[in-house]
Short mmCIF file of C-alpha atoms in Angstrom, two decimals:
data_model
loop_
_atom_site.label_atom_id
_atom_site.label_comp_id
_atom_site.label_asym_id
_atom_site.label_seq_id
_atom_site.Cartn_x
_atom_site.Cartn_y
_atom_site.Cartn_z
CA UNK A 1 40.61 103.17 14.41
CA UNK A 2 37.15 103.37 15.32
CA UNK A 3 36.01 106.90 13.97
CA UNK A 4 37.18 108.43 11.26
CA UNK A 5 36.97 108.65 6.84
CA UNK A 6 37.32 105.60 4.83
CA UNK A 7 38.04 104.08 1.14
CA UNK A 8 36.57 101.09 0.31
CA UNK A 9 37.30 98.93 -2.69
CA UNK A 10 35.37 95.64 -4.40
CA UNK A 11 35.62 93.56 -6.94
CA UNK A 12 33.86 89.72 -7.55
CA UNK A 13 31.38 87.54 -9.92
CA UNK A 14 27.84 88.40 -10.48
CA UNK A 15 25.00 86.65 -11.31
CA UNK A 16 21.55 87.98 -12.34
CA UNK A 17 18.42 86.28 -11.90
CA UNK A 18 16.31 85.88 -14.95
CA UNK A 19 15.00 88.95 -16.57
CA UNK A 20 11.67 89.90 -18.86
CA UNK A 21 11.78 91.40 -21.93
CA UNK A 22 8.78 93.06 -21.68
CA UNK A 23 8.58 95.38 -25.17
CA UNK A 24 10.04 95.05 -28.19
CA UNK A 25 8.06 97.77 -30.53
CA UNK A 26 5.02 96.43 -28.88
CA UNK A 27 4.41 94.35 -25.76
CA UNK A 28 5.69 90.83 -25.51
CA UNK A 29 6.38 88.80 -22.44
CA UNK A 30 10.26 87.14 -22.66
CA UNK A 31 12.35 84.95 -20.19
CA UNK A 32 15.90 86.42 -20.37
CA UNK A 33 18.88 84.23 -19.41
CA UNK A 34 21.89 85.39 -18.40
CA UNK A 35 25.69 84.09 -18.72
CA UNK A 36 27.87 84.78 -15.41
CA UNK A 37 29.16 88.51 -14.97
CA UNK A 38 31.05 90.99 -12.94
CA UNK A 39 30.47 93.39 -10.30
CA UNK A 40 32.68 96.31 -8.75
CA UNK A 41 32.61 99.07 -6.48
CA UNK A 42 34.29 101.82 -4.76
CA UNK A 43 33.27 104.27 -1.60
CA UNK A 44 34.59 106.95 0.07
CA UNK A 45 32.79 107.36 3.79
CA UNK A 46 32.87 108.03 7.38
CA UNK A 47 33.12 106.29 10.28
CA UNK A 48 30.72 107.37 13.32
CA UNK A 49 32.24 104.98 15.54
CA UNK A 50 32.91 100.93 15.75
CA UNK A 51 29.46 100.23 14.88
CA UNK A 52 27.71 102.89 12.17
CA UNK A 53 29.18 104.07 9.03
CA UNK A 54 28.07 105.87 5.71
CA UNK A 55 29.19 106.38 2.41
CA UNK A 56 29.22 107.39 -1.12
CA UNK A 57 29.56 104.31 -3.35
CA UNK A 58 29.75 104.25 -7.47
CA UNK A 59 29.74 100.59 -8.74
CA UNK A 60 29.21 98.83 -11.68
CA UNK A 61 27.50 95.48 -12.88
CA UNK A 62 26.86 93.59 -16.31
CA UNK A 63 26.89 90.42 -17.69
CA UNK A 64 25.78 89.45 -21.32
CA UNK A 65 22.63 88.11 -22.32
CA UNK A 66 22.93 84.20 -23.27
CA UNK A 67 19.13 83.86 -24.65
CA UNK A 68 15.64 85.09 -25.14
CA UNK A 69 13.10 83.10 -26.38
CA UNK A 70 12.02 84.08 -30.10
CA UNK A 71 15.18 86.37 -30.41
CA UNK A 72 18.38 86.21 -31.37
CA UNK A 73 21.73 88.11 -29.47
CA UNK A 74 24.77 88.28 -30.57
CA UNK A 75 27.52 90.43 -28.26
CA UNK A 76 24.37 92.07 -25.74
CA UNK A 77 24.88 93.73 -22.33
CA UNK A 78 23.10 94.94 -19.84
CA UNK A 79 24.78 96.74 -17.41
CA UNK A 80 24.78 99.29 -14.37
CA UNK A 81 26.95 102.22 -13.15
CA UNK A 82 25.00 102.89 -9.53
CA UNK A 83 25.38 105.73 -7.22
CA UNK A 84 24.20 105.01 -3.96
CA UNK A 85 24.53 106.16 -0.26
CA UNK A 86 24.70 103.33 2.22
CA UNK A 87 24.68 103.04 5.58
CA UNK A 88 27.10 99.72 7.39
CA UNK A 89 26.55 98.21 10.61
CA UNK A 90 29.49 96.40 12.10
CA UNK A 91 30.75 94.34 14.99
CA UNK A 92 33.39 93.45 15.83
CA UNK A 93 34.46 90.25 17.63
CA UNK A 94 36.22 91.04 20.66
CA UNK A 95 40.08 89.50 21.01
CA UNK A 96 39.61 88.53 17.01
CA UNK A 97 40.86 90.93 13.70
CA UNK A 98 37.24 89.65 12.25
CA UNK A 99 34.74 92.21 11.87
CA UNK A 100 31.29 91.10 10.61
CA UNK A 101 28.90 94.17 8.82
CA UNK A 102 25.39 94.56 7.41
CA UNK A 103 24.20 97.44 5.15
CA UNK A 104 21.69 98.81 2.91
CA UNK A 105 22.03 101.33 0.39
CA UNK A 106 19.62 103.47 -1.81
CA UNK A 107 20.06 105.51 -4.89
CA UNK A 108 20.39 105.90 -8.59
CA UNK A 109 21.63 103.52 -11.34
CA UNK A 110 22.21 104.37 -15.28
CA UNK A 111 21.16 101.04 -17.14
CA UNK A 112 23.19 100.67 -20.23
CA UNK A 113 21.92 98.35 -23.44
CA UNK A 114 24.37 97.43 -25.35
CA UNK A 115 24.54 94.97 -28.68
CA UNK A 116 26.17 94.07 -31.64
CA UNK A 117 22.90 92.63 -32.81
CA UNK A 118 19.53 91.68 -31.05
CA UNK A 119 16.14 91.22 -32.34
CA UNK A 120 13.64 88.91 -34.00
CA UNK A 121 12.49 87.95 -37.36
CA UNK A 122 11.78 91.34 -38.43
CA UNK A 123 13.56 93.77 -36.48
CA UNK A 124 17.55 93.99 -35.62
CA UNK A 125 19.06 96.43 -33.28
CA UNK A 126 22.88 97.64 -33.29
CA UNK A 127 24.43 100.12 -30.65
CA UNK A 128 24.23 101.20 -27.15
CA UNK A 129 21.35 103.48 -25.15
CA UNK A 130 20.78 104.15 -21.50
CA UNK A 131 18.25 105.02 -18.79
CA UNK A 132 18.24 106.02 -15.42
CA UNK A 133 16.31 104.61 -12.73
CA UNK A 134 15.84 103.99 -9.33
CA UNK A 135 18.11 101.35 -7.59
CA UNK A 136 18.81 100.06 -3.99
CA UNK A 137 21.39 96.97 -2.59
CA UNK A 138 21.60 94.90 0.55
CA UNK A 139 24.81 94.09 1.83
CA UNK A 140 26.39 92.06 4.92
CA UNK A 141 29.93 89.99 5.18
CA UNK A 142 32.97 89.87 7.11
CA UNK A 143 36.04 91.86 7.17
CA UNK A 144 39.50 91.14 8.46
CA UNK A 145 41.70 93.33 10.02
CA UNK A 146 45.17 93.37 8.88
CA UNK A 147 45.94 95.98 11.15
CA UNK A 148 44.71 99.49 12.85
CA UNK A 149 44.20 101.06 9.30
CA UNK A 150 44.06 98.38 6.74
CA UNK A 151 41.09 95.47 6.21
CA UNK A 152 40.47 92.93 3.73
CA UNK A 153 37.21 91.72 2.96
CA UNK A 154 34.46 89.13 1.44
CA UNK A 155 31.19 90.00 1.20
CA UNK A 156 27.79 89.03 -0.79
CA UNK A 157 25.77 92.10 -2.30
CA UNK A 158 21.98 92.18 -3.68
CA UNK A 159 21.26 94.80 -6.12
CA UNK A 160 17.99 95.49 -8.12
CA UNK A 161 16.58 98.13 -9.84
CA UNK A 162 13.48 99.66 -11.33
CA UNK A 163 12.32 98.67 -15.16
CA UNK A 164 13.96 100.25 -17.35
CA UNK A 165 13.38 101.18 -21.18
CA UNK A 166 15.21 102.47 -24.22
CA UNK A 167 14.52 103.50 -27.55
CA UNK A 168 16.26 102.42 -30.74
CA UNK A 169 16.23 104.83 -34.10
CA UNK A 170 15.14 103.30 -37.40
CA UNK A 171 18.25 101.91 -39.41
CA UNK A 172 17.41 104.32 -41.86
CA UNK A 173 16.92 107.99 -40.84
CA UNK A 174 12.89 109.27 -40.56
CA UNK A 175 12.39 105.89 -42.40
CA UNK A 176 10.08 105.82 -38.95
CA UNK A 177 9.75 106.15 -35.19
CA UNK A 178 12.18 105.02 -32.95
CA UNK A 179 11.72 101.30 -31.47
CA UNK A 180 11.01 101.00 -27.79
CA UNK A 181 12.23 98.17 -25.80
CA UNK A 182 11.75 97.43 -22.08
CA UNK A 183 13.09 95.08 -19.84
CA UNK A 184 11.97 94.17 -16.24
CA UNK A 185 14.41 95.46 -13.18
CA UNK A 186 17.53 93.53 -12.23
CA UNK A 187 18.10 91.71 -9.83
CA UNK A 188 21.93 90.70 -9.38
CA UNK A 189 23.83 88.47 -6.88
CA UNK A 190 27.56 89.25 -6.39
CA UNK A 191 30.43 88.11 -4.32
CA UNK A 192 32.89 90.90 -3.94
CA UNK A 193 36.48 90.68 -2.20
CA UNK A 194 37.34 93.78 -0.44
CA UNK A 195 39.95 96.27 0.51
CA UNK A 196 39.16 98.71 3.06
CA UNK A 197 41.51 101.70 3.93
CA UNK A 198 40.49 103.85 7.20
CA UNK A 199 42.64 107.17 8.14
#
């Protein structure tokens, strides 16, 4: 089918490039590593023709923080639910079910922080908080056409964001303000297999 609405669905490994810690109370300057972590979407879009397509996509990305310099982590997340619009680029290869695409996407992304216990020598943080930022993705793979309707997929996504901050109540109610902590944007590296269902 070459025009016409879509569902697209992903799923793969993810890995993020290393972060900054950037606050914590007060301004400090922290390598973040990273262990190995998920990534998953889903769209619903149209078709223009062959070539151009847009969507709606909500995804998702996290992977748990293996160290920080000068802190210690115990169970920590960060993660993204993203809403973005994209716009694909394909073409297909004549006399061939393979379809190669590019696209770009642009929207928001709620950045979730979420621990079982992270600090330093001083100060320990429990819970979950979230902010909402700015985010954007480039994407571009190959799809494979299992017949006029139905495609499966492999593709490699780049996702980032905008920095991000949240802020932490004292363990003990108006024992205090809350404690700020800020990290620098992510930048994440997936490989997602696909499903794509045109109608």
């Amino acid at each position: 089918m070459d025009a016409g609405p879509y569902f697209r669905l992903g799923l793969g490994p993810s890995v993020f490039e290393d972060g900054r810690l950037t606050q914590f109370g007060g301004p400090t300057d922290s390598t973040i590593k990273f262990r190995t972590g998920f990534a998953g979407d889903g769209a619903i879009g149209y078709a223009f023709n062959r070539y151009v397509a847009a969507d709606f996509e909500v995804g998702g990305v996290g992977a748990e923080i293996k160290s920080v310099p000068g802190y210690f982590s115990y169970r920590t997340y960060l993660g993204s639910v993203s809403y973005l619009a994209n716009v694909t680029l394909s073409c297909p290869i004549p006399r061939t079910i393979v379809v190669p695409y590019i696209g770009v996407g642009a929207g928001g992304s709620t950045m979730v922080f979420d621990t079982d216990g992270f600090g330093d020598n001083y100060v320990g943080l429990y819970g979950s908080d979230s902010d909402t930022v700015f985010a954007w993705q480039a994407r571009a793979g190959l799809r494979f056409r299992l017949n006029s309707q139905m495609s499966l997929g492999i593709g490699y996504k780049y996702f980032a964001t905008e920095d991000f901050s949240f802020s932490y109540p004292p363990a003990f109610p108006g024992s205090g303000p809350n404690l700020p902590i800020a990290f620098d944007g992510i930048r994440a590296h997936s490989v997602l297999f696909t499903f794509q269902m045109n109608f």
